[in-house]
Tab-separated table of C-alpha atoms in Angstrom:
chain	number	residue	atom	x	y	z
A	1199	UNK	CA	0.000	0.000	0.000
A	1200	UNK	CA	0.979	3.492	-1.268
A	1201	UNK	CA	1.688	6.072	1.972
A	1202	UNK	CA	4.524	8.582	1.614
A	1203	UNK	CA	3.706	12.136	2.668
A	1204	UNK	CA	4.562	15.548	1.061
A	1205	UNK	CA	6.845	17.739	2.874
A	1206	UNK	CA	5.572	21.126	1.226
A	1207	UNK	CA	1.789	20.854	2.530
A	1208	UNK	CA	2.358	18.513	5.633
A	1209	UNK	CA	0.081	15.912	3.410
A	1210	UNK	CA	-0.239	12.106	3.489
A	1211	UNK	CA	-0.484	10.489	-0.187
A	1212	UNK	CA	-2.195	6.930	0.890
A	1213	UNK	CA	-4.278	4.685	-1.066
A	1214	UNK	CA	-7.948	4.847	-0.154
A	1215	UNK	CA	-8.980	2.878	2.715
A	1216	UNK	CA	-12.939	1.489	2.820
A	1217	UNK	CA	-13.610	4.104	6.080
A	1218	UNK	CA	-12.707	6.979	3.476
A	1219	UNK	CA	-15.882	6.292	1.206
A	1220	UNK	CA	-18.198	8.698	2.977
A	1221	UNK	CA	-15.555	11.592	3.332
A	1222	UNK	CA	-14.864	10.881	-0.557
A	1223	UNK	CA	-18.775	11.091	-1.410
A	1224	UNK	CA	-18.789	14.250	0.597
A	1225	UNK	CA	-15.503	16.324	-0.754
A	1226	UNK	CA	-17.446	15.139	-4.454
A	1227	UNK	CA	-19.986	17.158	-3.643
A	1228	UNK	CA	-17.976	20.014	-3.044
A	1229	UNK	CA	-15.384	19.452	-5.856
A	1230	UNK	CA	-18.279	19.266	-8.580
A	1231	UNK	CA	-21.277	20.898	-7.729
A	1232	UNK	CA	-22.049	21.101	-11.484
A	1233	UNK	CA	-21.848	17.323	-11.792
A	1234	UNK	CA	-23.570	17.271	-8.768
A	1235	UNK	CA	-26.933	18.313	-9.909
A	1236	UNK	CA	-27.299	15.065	-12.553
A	1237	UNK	CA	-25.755	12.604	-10.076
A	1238	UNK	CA	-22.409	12.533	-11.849
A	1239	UNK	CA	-20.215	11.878	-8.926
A	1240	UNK	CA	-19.164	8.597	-7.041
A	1241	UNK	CA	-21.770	6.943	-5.059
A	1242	UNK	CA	-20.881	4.756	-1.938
A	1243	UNK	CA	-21.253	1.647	-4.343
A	1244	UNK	CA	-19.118	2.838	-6.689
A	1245	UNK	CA	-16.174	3.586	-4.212
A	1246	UNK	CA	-16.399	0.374	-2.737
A	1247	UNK	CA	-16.495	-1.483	-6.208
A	1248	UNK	CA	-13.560	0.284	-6.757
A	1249	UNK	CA	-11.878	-0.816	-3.755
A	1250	UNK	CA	-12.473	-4.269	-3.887
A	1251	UNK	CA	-11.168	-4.612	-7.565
A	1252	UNK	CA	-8.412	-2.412	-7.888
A	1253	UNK	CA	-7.746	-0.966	-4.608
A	1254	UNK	CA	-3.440	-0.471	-5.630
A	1255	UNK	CA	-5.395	2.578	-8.059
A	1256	UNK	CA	-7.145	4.360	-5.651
A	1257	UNK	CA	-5.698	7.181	-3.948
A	1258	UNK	CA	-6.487	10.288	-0.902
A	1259	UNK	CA	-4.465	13.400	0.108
A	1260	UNK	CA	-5.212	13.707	3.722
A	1261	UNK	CA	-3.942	16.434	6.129
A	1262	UNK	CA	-2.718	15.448	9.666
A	1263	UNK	CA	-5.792	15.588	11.570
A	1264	UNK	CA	-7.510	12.825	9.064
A	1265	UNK	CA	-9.256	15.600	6.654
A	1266	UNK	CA	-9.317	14.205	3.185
A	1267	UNK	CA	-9.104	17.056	1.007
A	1268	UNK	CA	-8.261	15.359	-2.520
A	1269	UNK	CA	-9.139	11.964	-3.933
A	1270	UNK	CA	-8.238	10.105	-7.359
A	1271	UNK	CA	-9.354	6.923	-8.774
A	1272	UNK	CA	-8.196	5.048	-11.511
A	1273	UNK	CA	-8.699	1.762	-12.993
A	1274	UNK	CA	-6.482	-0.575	-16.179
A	1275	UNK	CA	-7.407	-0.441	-19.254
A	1276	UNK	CA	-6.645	-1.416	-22.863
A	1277	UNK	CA	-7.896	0.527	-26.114
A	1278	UNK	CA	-7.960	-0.596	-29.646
A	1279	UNK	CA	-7.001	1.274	-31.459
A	1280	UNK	CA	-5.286	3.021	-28.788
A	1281	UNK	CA	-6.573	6.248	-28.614
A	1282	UNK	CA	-10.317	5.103	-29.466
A	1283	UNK	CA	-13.809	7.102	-29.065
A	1284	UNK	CA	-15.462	6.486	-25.215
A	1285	UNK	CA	-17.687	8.045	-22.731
A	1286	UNK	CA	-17.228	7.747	-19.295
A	1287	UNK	CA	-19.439	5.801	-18.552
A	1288	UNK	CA	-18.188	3.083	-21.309
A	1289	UNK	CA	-14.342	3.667	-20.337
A	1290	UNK	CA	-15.634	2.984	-16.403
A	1291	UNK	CA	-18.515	0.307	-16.904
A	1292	UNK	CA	-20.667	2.543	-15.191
A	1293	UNK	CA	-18.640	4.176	-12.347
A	1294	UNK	CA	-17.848	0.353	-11.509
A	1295	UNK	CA	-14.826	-0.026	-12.685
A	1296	UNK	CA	-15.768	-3.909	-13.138
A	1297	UNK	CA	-14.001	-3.419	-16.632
A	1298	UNK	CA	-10.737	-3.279	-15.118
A	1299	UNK	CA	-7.859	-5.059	-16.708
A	1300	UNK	CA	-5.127	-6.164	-15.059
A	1301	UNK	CA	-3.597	-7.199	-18.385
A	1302	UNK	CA	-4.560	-3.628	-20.118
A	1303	UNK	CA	-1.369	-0.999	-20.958
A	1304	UNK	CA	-3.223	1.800	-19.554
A	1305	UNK	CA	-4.143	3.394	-16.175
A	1306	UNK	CA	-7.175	5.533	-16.507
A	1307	UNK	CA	-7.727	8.515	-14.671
A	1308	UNK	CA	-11.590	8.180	-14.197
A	1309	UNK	CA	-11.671	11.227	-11.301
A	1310	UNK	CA	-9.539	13.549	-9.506
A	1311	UNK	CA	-10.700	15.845	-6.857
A	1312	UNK	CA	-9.367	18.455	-4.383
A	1313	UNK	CA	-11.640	20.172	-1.821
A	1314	UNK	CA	-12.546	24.005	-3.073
A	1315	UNK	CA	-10.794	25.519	-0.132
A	1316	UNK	CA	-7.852	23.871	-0.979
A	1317	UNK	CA	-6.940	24.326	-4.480
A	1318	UNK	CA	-3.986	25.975	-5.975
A	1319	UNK	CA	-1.990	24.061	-3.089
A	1320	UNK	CA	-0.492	21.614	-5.453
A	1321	UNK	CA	-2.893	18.990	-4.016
A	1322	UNK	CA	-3.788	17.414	-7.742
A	1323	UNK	CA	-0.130	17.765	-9.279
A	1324	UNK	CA	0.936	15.381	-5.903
A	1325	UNK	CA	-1.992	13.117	-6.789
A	1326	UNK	CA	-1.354	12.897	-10.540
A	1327	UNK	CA	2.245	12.028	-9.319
A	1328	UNK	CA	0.910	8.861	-7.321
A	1329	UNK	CA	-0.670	7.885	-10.642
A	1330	UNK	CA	2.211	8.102	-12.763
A	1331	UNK	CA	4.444	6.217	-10.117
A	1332	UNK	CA	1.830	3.620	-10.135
A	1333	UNK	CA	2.007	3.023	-13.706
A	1334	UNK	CA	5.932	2.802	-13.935
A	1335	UNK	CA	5.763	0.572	-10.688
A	1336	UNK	CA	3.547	-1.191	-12.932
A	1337	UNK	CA	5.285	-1.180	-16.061
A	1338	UNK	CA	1.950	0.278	-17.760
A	1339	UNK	CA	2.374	1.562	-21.315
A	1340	UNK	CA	1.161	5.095	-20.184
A	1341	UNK	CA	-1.643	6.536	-18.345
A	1342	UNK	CA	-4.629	8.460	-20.538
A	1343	UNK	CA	-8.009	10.004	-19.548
A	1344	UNK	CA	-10.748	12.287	-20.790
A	1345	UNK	CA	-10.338	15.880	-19.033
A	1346	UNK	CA	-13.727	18.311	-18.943
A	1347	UNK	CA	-13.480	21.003	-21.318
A	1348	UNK	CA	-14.283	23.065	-18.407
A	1349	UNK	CA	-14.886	26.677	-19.497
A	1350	UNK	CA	-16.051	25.691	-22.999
A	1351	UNK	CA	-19.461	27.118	-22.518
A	1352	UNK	CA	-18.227	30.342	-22.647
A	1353	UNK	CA	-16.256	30.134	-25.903
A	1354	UNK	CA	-18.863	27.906	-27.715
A	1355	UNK	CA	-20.428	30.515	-29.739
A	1356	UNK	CA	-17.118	31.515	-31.009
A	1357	UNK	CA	-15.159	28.687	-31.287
A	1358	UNK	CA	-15.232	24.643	-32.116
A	1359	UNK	CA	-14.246	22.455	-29.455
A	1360	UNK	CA	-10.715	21.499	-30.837
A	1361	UNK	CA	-9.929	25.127	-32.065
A	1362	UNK	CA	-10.881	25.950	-28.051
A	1363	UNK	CA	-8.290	23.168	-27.020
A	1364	UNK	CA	-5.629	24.473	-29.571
A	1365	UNK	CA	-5.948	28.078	-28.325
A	1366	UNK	CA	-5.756	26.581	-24.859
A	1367	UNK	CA	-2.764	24.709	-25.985
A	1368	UNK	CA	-1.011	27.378	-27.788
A	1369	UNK	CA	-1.382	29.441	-23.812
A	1370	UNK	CA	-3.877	31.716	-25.707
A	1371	UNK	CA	-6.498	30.734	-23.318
A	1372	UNK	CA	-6.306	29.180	-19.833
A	1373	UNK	CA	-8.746	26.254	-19.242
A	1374	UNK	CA	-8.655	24.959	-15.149
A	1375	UNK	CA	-8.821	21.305	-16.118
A	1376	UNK	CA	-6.983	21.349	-19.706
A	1377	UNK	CA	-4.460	23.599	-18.771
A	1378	UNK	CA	-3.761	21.782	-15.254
A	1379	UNK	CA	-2.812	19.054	-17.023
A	1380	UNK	CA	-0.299	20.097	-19.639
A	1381	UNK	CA	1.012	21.517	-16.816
A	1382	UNK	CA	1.745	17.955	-15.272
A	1383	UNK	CA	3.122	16.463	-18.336
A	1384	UNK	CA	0.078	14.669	-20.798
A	1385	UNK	CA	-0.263	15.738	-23.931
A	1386	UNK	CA	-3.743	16.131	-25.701
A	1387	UNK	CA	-4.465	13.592	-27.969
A	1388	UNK	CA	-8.315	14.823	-29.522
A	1389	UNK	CA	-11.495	16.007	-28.541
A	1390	UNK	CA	-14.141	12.996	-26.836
A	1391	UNK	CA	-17.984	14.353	-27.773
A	1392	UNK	CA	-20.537	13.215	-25.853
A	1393	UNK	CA	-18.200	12.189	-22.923
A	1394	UNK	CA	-19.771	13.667	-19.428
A	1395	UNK	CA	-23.147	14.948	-19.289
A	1396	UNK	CA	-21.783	18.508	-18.063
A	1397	UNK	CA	-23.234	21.995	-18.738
A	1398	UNK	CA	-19.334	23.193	-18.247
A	1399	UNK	CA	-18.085	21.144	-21.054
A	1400	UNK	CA	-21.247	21.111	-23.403
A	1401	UNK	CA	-20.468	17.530	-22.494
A	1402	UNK	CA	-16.790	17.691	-24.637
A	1403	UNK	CA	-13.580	16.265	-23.042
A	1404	UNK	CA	-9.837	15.790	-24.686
A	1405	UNK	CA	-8.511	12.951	-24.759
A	1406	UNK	CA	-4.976	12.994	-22.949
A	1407	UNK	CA	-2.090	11.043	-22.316
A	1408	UNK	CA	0.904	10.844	-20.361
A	1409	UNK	CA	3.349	8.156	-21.989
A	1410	UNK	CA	5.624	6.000	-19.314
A	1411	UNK	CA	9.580	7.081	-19.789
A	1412	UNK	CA	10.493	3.956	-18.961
A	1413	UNK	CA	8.754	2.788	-21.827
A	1414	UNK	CA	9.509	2.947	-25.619
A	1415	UNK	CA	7.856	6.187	-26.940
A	1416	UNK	CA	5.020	6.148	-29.846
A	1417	UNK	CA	3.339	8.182	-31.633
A	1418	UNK	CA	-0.338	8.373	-33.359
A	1419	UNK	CA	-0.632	6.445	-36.629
């Protein structure tokens, strides 16, 4: 079990433990109200299918007097061809994660949270780095997941979804969840329609992907 703690913000990096799920459900809440409102965040079923499959993917940033204030959860996967069309809900089997493959190349990032309060701290970047030591402890190909357009709503009148992800891209435009991670080393891959039902996003993600250095590098074909 992962548990190694972060000198900069006094936090403990642990894998999630089953007495977690209801401080998880809560800090969803919080983290997403948007998603909130149509019942897109984990459930207490969900967390615990998740924890009885893959529990090695599953990860909290807690401060020292127990407060969980980020959480991420990730499952195996394989795609053919590798950077294939999916929802959500496909690429998760319903939140269940009863898809996961332990012989699969990829770790998917299905959710990452930090508590509103404490964002900015560095909180995700620290969680994302529990991920990607996971997959080269793992010897996974990479690790990939769809990331919320988040302030494409906005733009939408003026701008296609990719053309908002290149501007984003090219630091014309800042974008909290596209932005946040180029800035922790994936690179975007395409745009997923349909992928979240999310007034943010008009329901548009990118498809990213952070490729293990300890693996051989590719490249889209």
């Amino acid at each position: 079990m992962l548990n190694s703690s972060h000198q900069a913000t006094h936090l403990i990096i642990r894998n999630t433990q089953f007495e977690d799920i209801s401080k998880i459900v809560d800090l969803q809440k919080q983290s997403f109200p948007y998603l909130a409102r149509y019942g897109n965040i984990w459930r207490r079923e969900e967390l615990t299918s998740h924890l009885n499959i893959f529990p090695e993917g599953q990860f909290v940033a807690v401060e020292p007097d127990g407060t969980i204030v980020g959480s991420a959860s990730t499952l195996i996967v394989i795609l053919h061809p590798e950077f294939a069309d999916h929802t959500w809900k496909e690429i998760t089997n319903n939140g269940l994660f009863t898809n996961h493959n332990p012989k699969g190349d990829s770790l998917y990032g299905a959710d990452i949270s930090t508590h509103p309060k404490h964002r900015h701290e560095g909180i995700g970047s620290i969680l994302y780095g529990a991920r990607k030591q996971l997959a080269i402890n793992m010897g996974l190909k990479r690790m990939i997941g769809g990331g919320r357009l988040f302030n494409y709503c906005e733009y939408a009148d003026k701008f296609s979804p990719l053309d908002y992800a290149h501007k984003v891209i090219a630091g014309k435009m800042h974008d909290p969840v596209l932005s946040f991670e180029l800035d922790n080393g994936f690179k975007f891959i395409k745009i997923l329609p349909n992928y979240l039902e999310d007034v943010r996003s008009m329901n548009y993600a990118s498809f990213i992907e952070w490729v293990n250095p300890e693996q051989r590098s590719h490249s889209i074909t």
